[in-house]
Short mmCIF file of C-alpha atoms and ligand atoms in Angstrom, two decimals:
data_model
loop_
_atom_site.label_atom_id
_atom_site.label_comp_id
_atom_site.label_asym_id
_atom_site.label_seq_id
_atom_site.Cartn_x
_atom_site.Cartn_y
_atom_site.Cartn_z
CA MET A 1021 -36.86 -2.56 -97.94
CA ILE A 1022 -37.11 1.11 -97.01
CA THR A 1023 -40.53 2.74 -96.94
CA PRO A 1024 -41.09 6.17 -98.58
CA GLU A 1025 -41.54 7.66 -95.08
CA GLN A 1026 -38.18 6.25 -93.99
CA HIS A 1027 -36.51 7.62 -97.14
CA ILE A 1028 -37.92 11.04 -96.31
CA ARG A 1029 -36.73 10.78 -92.70
CA LEU A 1030 -33.22 9.88 -93.84
CA TYR A 1031 -33.21 12.82 -96.23
CA LYS A 1032 -34.48 15.33 -93.67
CA GLU A 1033 -31.94 14.19 -91.11
CA MET A 1034 -29.06 14.58 -93.57
CA LEU A 1035 -30.43 17.98 -94.53
CA ARG A 1036 -30.57 19.06 -90.86
CA ILE A 1037 -26.96 18.05 -90.34
CA ARG A 1038 -25.78 19.56 -93.62
CA CYS A 1039 -27.48 22.90 -92.93
CA ALA A 1040 -26.19 22.94 -89.35
CA GLU A 1041 -22.59 22.27 -90.37
CA ALA A 1042 -22.73 24.79 -93.22
CA ALA A 1043 -24.18 27.49 -90.94
CA LEU A 1044 -21.73 26.74 -88.13
CA ALA A 1045 -18.78 26.83 -90.55
CA GLU A 1046 -19.91 30.26 -91.80
CA ARG A 1047 -20.31 31.53 -88.25
CA TYR A 1048 -16.94 30.05 -87.27
CA LYS A 1049 -15.25 32.53 -89.61
CA GLN A 1050 -16.22 35.35 -87.25
CA GLN A 1051 -13.75 33.83 -84.75
CA GLU A 1052 -16.11 33.80 -81.82
CA MET A 1053 -16.02 30.02 -81.49
CA ARG A 1054 -12.64 29.53 -79.88
CA THR A 1055 -12.39 25.78 -80.30
CA PRO A 1056 -10.54 23.84 -83.01
CA THR A 1057 -13.35 22.49 -85.19
CA HIS A 1058 -13.35 19.65 -87.71
CA PHE A 1059 -16.43 20.00 -89.90
CA GLY A 1060 -18.10 16.94 -91.40
CA LEU A 1061 -19.64 18.39 -94.56
CA GLY A 1062 -19.94 15.69 -97.22
CA GLN A 1063 -19.93 12.81 -94.72
CA GLU A 1064 -23.56 12.97 -93.50
CA ALA A 1065 -24.84 9.71 -94.96
CA VAL A 1066 -22.79 7.44 -92.67
CA PRO A 1067 -23.98 8.70 -89.26
CA VAL A 1068 -27.54 9.20 -90.50
CA GLY A 1069 -27.79 5.71 -92.01
CA VAL A 1070 -26.19 4.00 -89.02
CA CYS A 1071 -28.03 5.92 -86.28
CA ALA A 1072 -31.39 5.34 -88.00
CA ALA A 1073 -30.81 1.62 -87.38
CA LEU A 1074 -30.11 2.09 -83.63
CA THR A 1075 -32.38 2.56 -80.63
CA LYS A 1076 -32.02 5.29 -78.02
CA GLU A 1077 -30.61 2.68 -75.63
CA ASP A 1078 -27.70 1.92 -77.95
CA VAL A 1079 -24.70 4.15 -77.37
CA ALA A 1080 -22.34 5.94 -79.73
CA TYR A 1081 -18.84 7.38 -79.44
CA SER A 1082 -16.94 9.49 -81.92
CA HIS A 1083 -13.62 11.14 -82.71
CA HIS A 1084 -12.59 14.73 -83.44
CA ARG A 1085 -14.95 15.09 -86.46
CA SER A 1086 -17.94 14.42 -84.25
CA HIS A 1087 -20.74 16.92 -84.95
CA ASN A 1088 -22.45 14.66 -87.49
CA HIS A 1089 -22.47 11.70 -85.08
CA TYR A 1090 -23.69 13.75 -82.12
CA LEU A 1091 -26.54 15.20 -84.20
CA ALA A 1092 -27.50 11.93 -85.91
CA LYS A 1093 -27.72 10.12 -82.56
CA GLY A 1094 -30.20 12.74 -81.40
CA GLY A 1095 -28.15 15.74 -80.21
CA SER A 1096 -29.54 19.24 -80.62
CA VAL A 1097 -28.13 21.92 -82.90
CA TYR A 1098 -28.79 24.54 -80.23
CA ARG A 1099 -26.69 22.78 -77.59
CA LEU A 1100 -23.94 22.06 -80.13
CA ALA A 1101 -23.80 25.73 -81.15
CA ALA A 1102 -23.77 26.79 -77.48
CA GLU A 1103 -20.86 24.41 -76.86
CA LEU A 1104 -18.88 25.89 -79.74
CA PHE A 1105 -19.50 29.40 -78.36
CA GLY A 1106 -18.33 28.16 -74.92
CA ARG A 1107 -21.70 28.90 -73.33
CA LYS A 1108 -23.09 27.46 -70.09
CA THR A 1109 -25.91 25.82 -72.05
CA GLY A 1110 -23.55 23.90 -74.33
CA CYS A 1111 -23.92 20.13 -74.41
CA SER A 1112 -20.73 19.86 -72.30
CA GLY A 1113 -21.42 22.99 -70.25
CA GLY A 1114 -19.17 25.04 -72.53
CA ARG A 1115 -16.07 23.25 -71.25
CA GLY A 1116 -15.50 20.66 -73.94
CA GLY A 1117 -15.62 22.47 -77.24
CA SER A 1118 -16.08 20.79 -80.59
CA VAL A 1119 -14.07 17.65 -79.82
CA HIS A 1120 -15.72 16.81 -76.48
CA LEU A 1121 -19.44 16.52 -77.16
CA THR A 1122 -21.90 14.52 -75.11
CA ASP A 1123 -25.63 13.95 -74.93
CA ARG A 1124 -26.35 11.09 -72.57
CA GLU A 1125 -30.10 11.29 -73.06
CA SER A 1126 -29.84 10.33 -76.71
CA GLY A 1127 -27.03 7.85 -76.09
CA PHE A 1128 -24.22 9.91 -77.55
CA ILE A 1129 -21.77 9.33 -74.73
CA ALA A 1130 -18.57 11.05 -75.78
CA SER A 1131 -16.27 12.23 -78.50
CA SER A 1132 -12.52 12.51 -78.11
CA ALA A 1133 -9.73 13.88 -80.27
CA ILE A 1134 -7.32 11.11 -79.23
CA LEU A 1135 -7.36 8.77 -82.20
CA ALA A 1136 -8.80 5.30 -81.36
CA GLU A 1137 -9.98 6.40 -77.93
CA CYS A 1138 -13.60 6.17 -79.09
CA VAL A 1139 -12.92 2.60 -80.24
CA ALA A 1140 -11.67 1.64 -76.77
CA MET A 1141 -14.57 3.38 -75.02
CA ALA A 1142 -17.17 1.69 -77.26
CA THR A 1143 -15.50 -1.67 -76.66
CA GLY A 1144 -15.73 -1.01 -72.91
CA SER A 1145 -19.44 -0.18 -73.15
CA ALA A 1146 -19.99 -3.33 -75.20
CA LEU A 1147 -18.22 -5.35 -72.50
CA SER A 1148 -20.61 -3.97 -69.88
CA PHE A 1149 -23.62 -4.75 -72.12
CA ALA A 1150 -22.36 -8.31 -72.57
CA MET A 1151 -21.85 -8.71 -68.80
CA ASP A 1152 -25.42 -7.50 -68.23
CA ALA A 1153 -26.71 -9.87 -70.95
CA SER A 1154 -28.42 -6.83 -72.49
CA ASP A 1155 -29.11 -6.54 -76.22
CA ARG A 1156 -27.73 -3.01 -76.42
CA ILE A 1157 -25.06 -2.16 -78.96
CA ALA A 1158 -22.13 0.25 -78.73
CA VAL A 1159 -20.97 2.06 -81.86
CA ALA A 1160 -17.63 3.74 -82.53
CA PHE A 1161 -17.41 6.23 -85.41
CA PHE A 1162 -13.88 7.07 -86.57
CA GLY A 1163 -11.71 7.79 -89.60
CA ASP A 1164 -9.23 5.77 -91.63
CA ALA A 1165 -6.21 7.02 -89.62
CA VAL A 1166 -7.46 4.98 -86.66
CA ALA A 1167 -6.51 1.86 -88.62
CA GLU A 1168 -2.89 2.98 -88.01
CA GLU A 1169 -3.26 3.03 -84.20
CA GLY A 1170 -2.19 0.12 -82.00
CA ALA A 1171 -5.15 0.54 -79.65
CA PHE A 1172 -7.49 -0.18 -82.57
CA TYR A 1173 -6.02 -3.66 -83.06
CA GLU A 1174 -6.07 -4.41 -79.32
CA CYS A 1175 -9.78 -3.58 -79.29
CA LEU A 1176 -10.49 -5.68 -82.39
CA GLY A 1177 -8.78 -8.69 -80.82
CA TYR A 1178 -10.53 -8.31 -77.50
CA ALA A 1179 -13.98 -7.67 -79.00
CA ALA A 1180 -13.64 -10.69 -81.31
CA LEU A 1181 -12.44 -12.97 -78.51
CA LYS A 1182 -15.17 -11.90 -76.06
CA LYS A 1183 -17.88 -11.59 -78.74
CA LEU A 1184 -18.74 -8.05 -77.73
CA PRO A 1185 -21.67 -6.18 -79.32
CA VAL A 1186 -19.62 -3.34 -80.76
CA LEU A 1187 -20.12 -1.89 -84.21
CA PHE A 1188 -16.96 -0.31 -85.60
CA VAL A 1189 -17.81 2.28 -88.25
CA CYS A 1190 -14.85 3.58 -90.24
CA GLU A 1191 -15.52 6.66 -92.36
CA ASN A 1192 -12.78 6.22 -94.91
CA ASN A 1193 -12.39 9.67 -96.46
CA GLY A 1194 -8.98 8.87 -97.87
CA TYR A 1195 -6.97 11.34 -95.80
CA ALA A 1196 -5.44 11.73 -92.35
CA THR A 1197 -5.05 15.48 -92.01
CA GLU A 1198 -3.14 16.09 -95.28
CA SER A 1199 -1.73 12.58 -95.88
CA PRO A 1200 -3.52 10.36 -98.40
CA LEU A 1201 -3.87 6.64 -97.73
CA SER A 1202 -1.47 5.94 -100.61
CA ILE A 1203 1.51 7.23 -98.59
CA ARG A 1204 0.38 5.60 -95.35
CA GLN A 1205 -0.46 2.06 -96.35
CA PRO A 1206 1.07 -0.41 -98.82
CA GLU A 1207 -0.50 -0.74 -102.24
CA GLY A 1208 -3.40 -3.18 -102.26
CA ALA A 1209 -3.89 -3.08 -98.47
CA SER A 1210 -7.45 -2.59 -97.33
CA ILE A 1211 -8.69 -1.68 -93.88
CA HIS A 1212 -11.65 -4.07 -93.96
CA GLY A 1213 -9.29 -6.81 -95.21
CA ARG A 1214 -7.06 -6.38 -92.18
CA VAL A 1215 -10.03 -6.32 -89.82
CA ALA A 1216 -11.40 -9.53 -91.34
CA SER A 1217 -8.23 -11.34 -90.24
CA PHE A 1218 -9.49 -10.92 -86.66
CA GLN A 1219 -12.46 -13.13 -87.58
CA ILE A 1220 -14.72 -10.09 -87.47
CA PRO A 1221 -17.48 -9.83 -90.13
CA THR A 1222 -16.90 -6.80 -92.32
CA ARG A 1223 -18.80 -4.71 -94.86
CA ASN A 1224 -17.26 -2.38 -97.41
CA ILE A 1225 -19.83 0.07 -98.71
CA ASP A 1226 -20.50 3.38 -100.46
CA GLY A 1227 -20.67 5.80 -97.54
CA ASN A 1228 -22.27 8.51 -99.68
CA ASP A 1229 -25.39 6.44 -100.29
CA VAL A 1230 -27.60 6.80 -97.24
CA ALA A 1231 -29.93 3.98 -98.30
CA GLU A 1232 -27.02 1.55 -98.62
CA VAL A 1233 -25.64 2.61 -95.25
CA TYR A 1234 -29.04 2.27 -93.59
CA LEU A 1235 -29.82 -1.14 -95.06
CA THR A 1236 -26.36 -2.44 -94.15
CA ALA A 1237 -26.65 -1.09 -90.61
CA LEU A 1238 -30.12 -2.59 -90.18
CA GLU A 1239 -28.82 -5.97 -91.26
CA VAL A 1240 -25.71 -5.95 -89.05
CA VAL A 1241 -27.51 -4.53 -86.02
CA ASP A 1242 -30.13 -7.25 -86.32
CA GLU A 1243 -27.37 -9.87 -86.63
CA MET A 1244 -25.57 -8.47 -83.58
CA ARG A 1245 -28.69 -8.50 -81.41
CA ARG A 1246 -29.39 -12.12 -82.30
CA LYS A 1247 -25.80 -13.32 -82.07
CA PRO A 1248 -23.54 -10.90 -80.18
CA GLY A 1249 -20.15 -10.15 -81.63
CA PRO A 1250 -18.36 -7.22 -83.26
CA VAL A 1251 -18.96 -6.08 -86.83
CA PHE A 1252 -16.87 -3.65 -88.86
CA MET A 1253 -18.26 -1.33 -91.52
CA GLU A 1254 -15.92 0.54 -93.85
CA CYS A 1255 -17.79 3.39 -95.52
CA ARG A 1256 -16.11 5.22 -98.39
CA THR A 1257 -16.79 8.96 -98.22
CA TYR A 1258 -15.08 12.34 -98.54
CA ARG A 1259 -14.56 15.45 -96.44
CA TRP A 1260 -15.24 18.69 -98.31
CA LEU A 1261 -13.58 21.30 -96.10
CA GLU A 1262 -10.03 21.58 -94.78
CA HIS A 1263 -9.05 19.11 -92.04
CA VAL A 1264 -9.71 21.57 -89.24
CA GLY A 1265 -11.47 24.87 -89.85
CA PRO A 1266 -14.22 26.31 -92.04
CA PHE A 1267 -12.44 26.84 -95.37
CA PHE A 1268 -11.96 24.86 -98.54
CA ASP A 1269 -8.33 23.82 -99.00
CA HIS A 1270 -8.05 25.66 -102.30
CA GLU A 1271 -9.12 28.90 -100.61
CA LEU A 1272 -5.98 28.62 -98.50
CA LYS A 1273 -3.87 27.50 -101.46
CA ARG A 1274 -3.14 24.09 -99.95
CA THR A 1275 -1.87 21.61 -102.49
CA TYR A 1276 -2.16 18.17 -100.89
CA ARG A 1277 -5.33 17.63 -102.93
CA THR A 1278 -6.77 19.41 -105.93
CA LYS A 1279 -9.87 21.56 -106.21
CA GLU A 1280 -10.99 19.22 -109.02
CA GLU A 1281 -10.81 16.18 -106.74
CA VAL A 1282 -12.96 17.93 -104.13
CA GLU A 1283 -15.45 19.07 -106.77
CA GLU A 1284 -15.73 15.57 -108.16
CA TRP A 1285 -16.74 14.27 -104.75
CA MET A 1286 -19.06 17.22 -104.20
CA ALA A 1287 -20.87 16.13 -107.35
CA HIS A 1288 -21.62 12.89 -105.44
CA CYS A 1289 -23.10 14.84 -102.54
CA PRO A 1290 -25.07 12.41 -100.36
CA VAL A 1291 -27.83 14.94 -99.68
CA LYS A 1292 -28.40 15.95 -103.31
CA ARG A 1293 -28.18 12.35 -104.35
CA HIS A 1294 -30.90 11.26 -101.97
CA GLY A 1295 -33.02 14.27 -102.90
CA ALA A 1296 -32.79 13.15 -106.55
CA TYR A 1297 -33.82 9.65 -105.47
CA LEU A 1298 -36.91 11.04 -103.71
CA LEU A 1299 -37.89 13.01 -106.82
CA GLU A 1300 -37.29 10.14 -109.25
CA ASN A 1301 -39.37 7.78 -107.17
CA GLY A 1302 -42.21 10.20 -106.56
CA HIS A 1303 -41.58 10.31 -102.78
CA ALA A 1304 -41.32 14.12 -102.81
CA THR A 1305 -41.78 17.08 -105.13
CA GLY A 1306 -39.21 19.75 -105.94
CA GLU A 1307 -41.34 22.22 -104.05
CA GLN A 1308 -41.27 20.05 -100.92
CA LEU A 1309 -37.49 19.73 -101.09
CA SER A 1310 -37.05 23.48 -101.24
CA THR A 1311 -39.61 24.11 -98.45
CA TRP A 1312 -37.83 21.63 -96.19
CA GLU A 1313 -34.52 23.31 -96.89
CA THR A 1314 -35.85 26.80 -96.18
CA GLU A 1315 -37.50 25.70 -92.94
CA THR A 1316 -34.42 23.80 -91.80
CA ARG A 1317 -32.08 26.71 -92.48
CA LYS A 1318 -34.38 29.07 -90.58
CA SER A 1319 -34.66 26.86 -87.52
CA ILE A 1320 -30.88 26.37 -87.46
CA GLU A 1321 -30.23 30.11 -87.70
CA ASP A 1322 -32.62 30.57 -84.76
CA ASP A 1323 -30.81 27.87 -82.75
CA ILE A 1324 -27.41 29.42 -83.40
CA GLU A 1325 -28.58 32.91 -82.50
CA ARG A 1326 -30.25 31.68 -79.30
CA ALA A 1327 -27.04 29.85 -78.34
CA TYR A 1328 -24.98 32.98 -79.02
CA GLN A 1329 -27.17 35.05 -76.67
CA ASP A 1330 -26.72 32.54 -73.82
CA PRO A 1331 -24.49 33.31 -70.81
CA TRP A 1332 -20.93 32.15 -70.23
CA PRO A 1333 -20.34 29.63 -67.43
CA ASP A 1334 -19.92 31.29 -63.99
CA VAL A 1335 -16.30 31.96 -63.09
CA GLN A 1336 -16.91 30.41 -59.65
CA THR A 1337 -17.54 27.05 -61.33
CA LEU A 1338 -14.15 27.02 -63.07
CA MET A 1339 -12.78 24.12 -61.04
CA ASP A 1340 -16.01 22.10 -60.99
CA LYS A 1341 -15.89 18.75 -62.73
CA VAL A 1342 -12.09 18.79 -62.80
CA TYR A 1343 -10.79 15.43 -61.59
C1 TPP B 2642 -3.30 9.28 -80.91
C2 TPP B 2642 -3.30 10.48 -81.84
N1 TPP B 2642 -2.32 10.62 -82.75
C3 TPP B 2642 -2.30 11.69 -83.57
C4 TPP B 2642 -3.28 12.66 -83.50
C5 TPP B 2642 -3.25 13.88 -84.43
N2 TPP B 2642 -4.35 13.82 -85.41
C6 TPP B 2642 -5.50 14.50 -85.22
S1 TPP B 2642 -6.59 14.22 -86.44
C7 TPP B 2642 -5.53 13.21 -87.27
C8 TPP B 2642 -5.94 12.57 -88.57
C9 TPP B 2642 -7.25 11.90 -88.47
O1 TPP B 2642 -7.62 11.28 -89.67
P1 TPP B 2642 -8.82 10.27 -89.69
O2 TPP B 2642 -8.80 9.41 -88.48
O3 TPP B 2642 -8.76 9.55 -90.99
O4 TPP B 2642 -10.11 11.15 -89.57
P2 TPP B 2642 -10.55 12.39 -90.46
O5 TPP B 2642 -9.88 13.58 -89.87
O6 TPP B 2642 -10.10 12.11 -91.85
O7 TPP B 2642 -12.03 12.45 -90.32
C10 TPP B 2642 -4.33 13.09 -86.59
C11 TPP B 2642 -3.18 12.28 -87.04
C12 TPP B 2642 -4.29 12.47 -82.52
N3 TPP B 2642 -5.29 13.34 -82.38
N4 TPP B 2642 -4.30 11.36 -81.72
#
């Protein structure tokens, strides 16, 4: 059961992430953010639903498409924007760029562009939590291509054997860069089906429905705290923009997927969908929805501008934190 207040919180958090990603993608086109950037527009419901079920003490890791996860776990738009501009005030001191985000205070430990690395790091954190007999949980957010990495299966086996409190969250958006699942996996194969063979409980859900994601995450997180062991969630969703960069594929005349396919998924936008739910159920008025959007956009524009005005890191610190 989700209360009206919780529904509103889920909506506002998706809206914050959506507006941040949209504004950053626009700004990216000016070519002042010199970091390869994988935007997560369209995939907001998964991180928001999952992170709403976690505590600050739980930790999260992510892959190259990491902005949504960093923000949903509690990261700030200002420090994300500063990181993309390479500024000293960025969440990684301006040294990491889009694929190396961190915010230890909110429990977002790291993102990494090496596929499956986040799975291994989360499994390691879960091992330490198990050794400390703590009830903390480690979460790994990643895409469907990770199910084609050997390290993923090593982690599944180890986590299942040692009953580690690690939640594997696969955002299955159907593509690895420009390759659809249909040319990467045999017909009829399913990722959650393969994971289940490791004796790991799995869920296969609509990743564009924030309420379904949240309720599923609440249930599995509760299960994991009572009886430690890994759980795998496969969440079906869709990325709107090109694999890396701020444009739609059709704007660049790419043909690996059609404009119609993208538009069909955009019609199932998780933010709009939850807004409609709030209206239908009398949890919010149309006027409130538009006020929230205006306020959110404004505060994000302010954050981005403030980040842009910040200083670069000092040249003298170039070799600091290099190991
Ligand atoms: C170990 C490794 N192999 C290959 C790559 C190159 N690569 C970067 S992103 C990507 C596809 C990722 O697809 P997916 O995991 O489904 O996430 P999505 O981009 O769809 O969110 C690949 C193959 C990499 N970064 N790491």
